[in-house]
Amino acid sequence: MPVIFINGEAVETGEHRTVLQAALANGFYVPHFCWHPELSIVGNCRVCVVEQEGRGVNIACNMPVVDGMRVQTDSEPVRAQRKAMLQFILLNHPVDCGICDKAGECTLQDYHYAYNGEPALSQDPKLHSTKFYPLSDRIILDNERCILCSRCVRFTREVSQSNVLGIEYRGDSALVRPAEDRTLDDDPYSDNVIDICPVGALLSRSFLYQARAWYLEPTPSVCPGCARGCTVQLWHRKPEWRVKGLDPRHNTRILRVTPLENPRVNGPWICNKGRDLGGALERPRAEVAMLKGEPVTTTRAIEAARELIRASGRRVALVSSGGSNEELRAFHSALVANFTTFVKPDHLPQDGEVVEDDLLIRADKNPNTRAARSLFGDSPTEISADTELVLVWGEGADFGAFPRGAKIVLLGSWLAPENGYADVFIPLSIQTERRGHYTNFQGVVSAFEPCCWRPDGVIDAETLFPLLAAPPGSTA
Amino acid sequence: MTGRKVLMDFEVTADSHTLAAYRARGGYRALAKALQTMRPRDVTQEVVDSGIQGRGGAAFPAGRKWQGIDPDDGQPHYLIANADEGEPGTFKDRWVLEFDPHALLESMLLASYALGVRHAFVYIRGEYDRPWRRLDAAVEEAYAEGLFGENILGSGFACDLFVFRGAGAYVCGEASSLLGSIEGTRAYPRNRPPRMTVRGLYQAPTVVNNVETLASVAWIVRNGARAFREIGTEKSPGTRLISVSGHIRKPGVYEVELGYSWAKFLHEDCGGLLCNKALKAVIPGGISSAVLTGKDAKVLTAGEVEDLTLDHEKLRAAGSSLGSGGMIVIAEGTCMVRLLQIMLRFYHHESCGQCTPCREGTGWMHRVIDRIVAGQGRPEDIDTLYHVARFNDGTTICGLGDAAGYAATAMLDNFRDEFEYFIEHRHSKFGGNLECR
């Protein structure tokens, strides 16, 4: 394996690596804009320069490692060139950090302070370009902020392969534009370009002006949108930045969802459906237990469910393929003896949704089918006519297919007409209110953490199942 | 008389560009000789021995470039004749394409044989209409005679040629970005490494040569490397086609034996300057003379020109190069500030916009010089131009950004007083004059 010397320190690297990769992998930070580990090398920002002994200053992203080579990542010529490149980049880039959504997460802002930090050399007015060009229903482009690193263009060519974006015109008139009147709506992964844009040129319409980056904190989670189970970060307001004057929902909303890089599952990407997870979690919640549509306490509803389980003859349970590994195990250990159990999909592909592709999106729109089937088998659901009780956990069950007269216990999280139709309805917590794990279709287990408080009256499924298994009247 | 000839050694007539005329002056004999008596590596060795340097601007030894390809490595190889002659002031390849296209085609067959190329390309400037029509007709003639296609001259050697018309951007003629243009993507220059002889067109080893360089190969194979070496100087063998324009009585394309006296060339062969003006400066090889050499080429002043000969080593020693062979003659009384404005407008307009320093720097310099010419210059503008030029030098993917910087520094180094005068008085020392009156 080649050994190179970075700032005098010997570093062992793999074959066919670049100096930039070797440096980053060994804790030597080399600033960069256009380079991205998942995209091809174009070397156009010219910021990732290093000084190679005997060969001068050159870009590290396209510099192959050669055994014994010596590079300096922060020498005087390197700093001078970085400073000059930042002066070039900032020549026409508006310094509108005060209203830019990327402020606080912008590498141009960081590098300017690290390597330049001086007033502009040019006293001439900056060039103006298109502000807020609509790339899609989800994304707008501010060409004045664009530094033409071409990460977004390469993403649509190399990763999502929608080939939507290109660059038109030349020189400092060059603009990122959709190719031949297409829009980024054609790309189910389009929002990743917002993340990989190193400046605030590509903006999410849903997140625009919603919050400053430093008001927010991320919670690691798993996208429940399909069997891929992409790891994500749910961004919400930090407790210390909650404002009393705001609508309480605004203080606790999931303001954006971004990928949590995971090489085994989704790399650094997620699809647009995953980005919309925050909105999906804002559906009206079911917070009150019910007996035949009449509100009762959760304790009373649990007691009623126990009685039904005890009193019924043939019992069938439809378990959720969206339950966590822990919840599924809790059901298995507590209730599997009481029920003939089938795994049901909570969600099926919706109209217009990408059913499956070669990148991330899976046809199974439930996050934990594999774990559920490993516990409960994969037999197709059969509810015989003599079934007296059906326990439904989660969504997606067709009550019309149940035998006439069978009692129904429904465990769900969202307001739905079926809640009032069930004999017993018990509200469950949702993913953002509890801790757990999903097993994706490949068998990779990913964890999610809570970021919101459970409403009163709502119970975790993991807590509920042992209670349902206890004899009526017990306090267990 | 500009010395011995390699390419222009025949009289141009109405049909001298045809196959029949080319055959009559010995055309395609070199191909027959090579296919019958030489191995592919022998052809490459002949080119190496000739010492011919690239005629596109970089002056890199053509034979060494060819040696970068192993004809027997089992991979597909490509050969591209770069006929995208977009350098301002340069139109010498046009002469070959219009008046001697078969010399190029025969040479490309020889190169293809040497390099193991099955498919060769000519990437011709889209704006070159007559040269393209002549070339296209020549290709048709050659195919009709079985000089391209399968089993050429019964040797078993096969080669096809594609003529590809360029997209009209200057940067399309940059050797690596024309690959993108052929492949159907945007013509952006490519980072090196890898070299094109390692990974070029369609990711395969590729040789890109200038038209003049390639066109000389047939002569070299026909007459031998030694004969070629006898022309020119020891370190700059052969001849150069030079296109002369500007304030000169007899502009046009000339073939000059390397080592020829520059003063003699200008004052005798080209008829001297227009309006009997004195020589102020010469841009030696297209306004981007140093694009590919990476040297600090400059505009040569009248005094420097008088003592120079036309060859690589002398020009290199003078801090310039023969570049693309596009010589622009500038007479006394010309406003160098406005001339630089025109040059920087060109670079700004033609910068592809891929890499930061060129994209922003060319526009920056253009706006500064525009302001100076508009009478709103500031004393610090000269430092700004130097600053931008310095950080365009060697920091860009291709040479266009470098060239823009060279143009600015060359003008400022040699004619700084004109710039200072313009800024201080808010008008030109020479009335903004660009014409010879």
Tab-separated table of C-alpha atoms in Angstrom, chain A residues 302 306 309 318-320 323-324 326-336 338-339 376 391-394 411 428 459-470 476:
chain	number	residue	atom	x	y	z
A	302	ILE	CA	-57.218	-1.837	27.408
A	306	ARG	CA	-58.529	-7.898	27.295
A	309	ILE	CA	-59.526	-11.440	23.766
A	318	LEU	CA	-53.019	-8.500	11.620
A	319	VAL	CA	-49.680	-7.114	12.693
A	320	SER	CA	-48.167	-3.978	11.324
A	323	GLY	CA	-43.893	-1.822	13.886
A	324	SER	CA	-40.374	-1.650	15.257
A	326	GLU	CA	-38.957	-4.273	19.655
A	327	GLU	CA	-42.704	-3.889	19.197
A	328	LEU	CA	-42.912	-6.916	16.959
A	329	ARG	CA	-41.005	-8.975	19.504
A	330	ALA	CA	-43.253	-7.698	22.290
A	331	PHE	CA	-46.312	-8.777	20.312
A	332	HIS	CA	-44.722	-12.118	19.577
A	333	SER	CA	-43.863	-12.878	23.161
A	334	ALA	CA	-47.078	-11.564	24.664
A	335	LEU	CA	-49.850	-12.280	22.211
A	336	VAL	CA	-48.823	-14.749	19.549
A	338	ASN	CA	-53.669	-15.948	21.543
A	339	PHE	CA	-53.949	-15.233	17.846
A	376	PHE	CA	-44.854	-14.270	12.002
A	391	LEU	CA	-56.955	-7.446	16.209
A	392	VAL	CA	-55.710	-4.871	13.748
A	393	TRP	CA	-52.373	-3.185	14.439
A	394	GLY	CA	-51.640	-0.269	12.170
A	411	LEU	CA	-54.480	-0.165	17.498
A	428	LEU	CA	-50.473	4.276	19.773
A	459	ILE	CA	-49.401	4.442	24.574
A	460	ASP	CA	-46.344	2.731	23.085
A	461	ALA	CA	-47.205	-0.542	21.369
A	462	GLU	CA	-44.276	-2.168	23.154
A	463	THR	CA	-45.887	-1.275	26.497
A	464	LEU	CA	-49.391	-2.144	25.366
A	465	PHE	CA	-48.931	-5.717	24.200
A	466	PRO	CA	-47.973	-7.202	27.598
A	467	LEU	CA	-50.942	-5.361	29.101
A	468	LEU	CA	-53.297	-6.902	26.537
A	469	ALA	CA	-51.911	-10.333	27.319
A	470	ALA	CA	-52.558	-9.974	31.038
A	476	ALA	CA	-49.830	-5.681	35.173
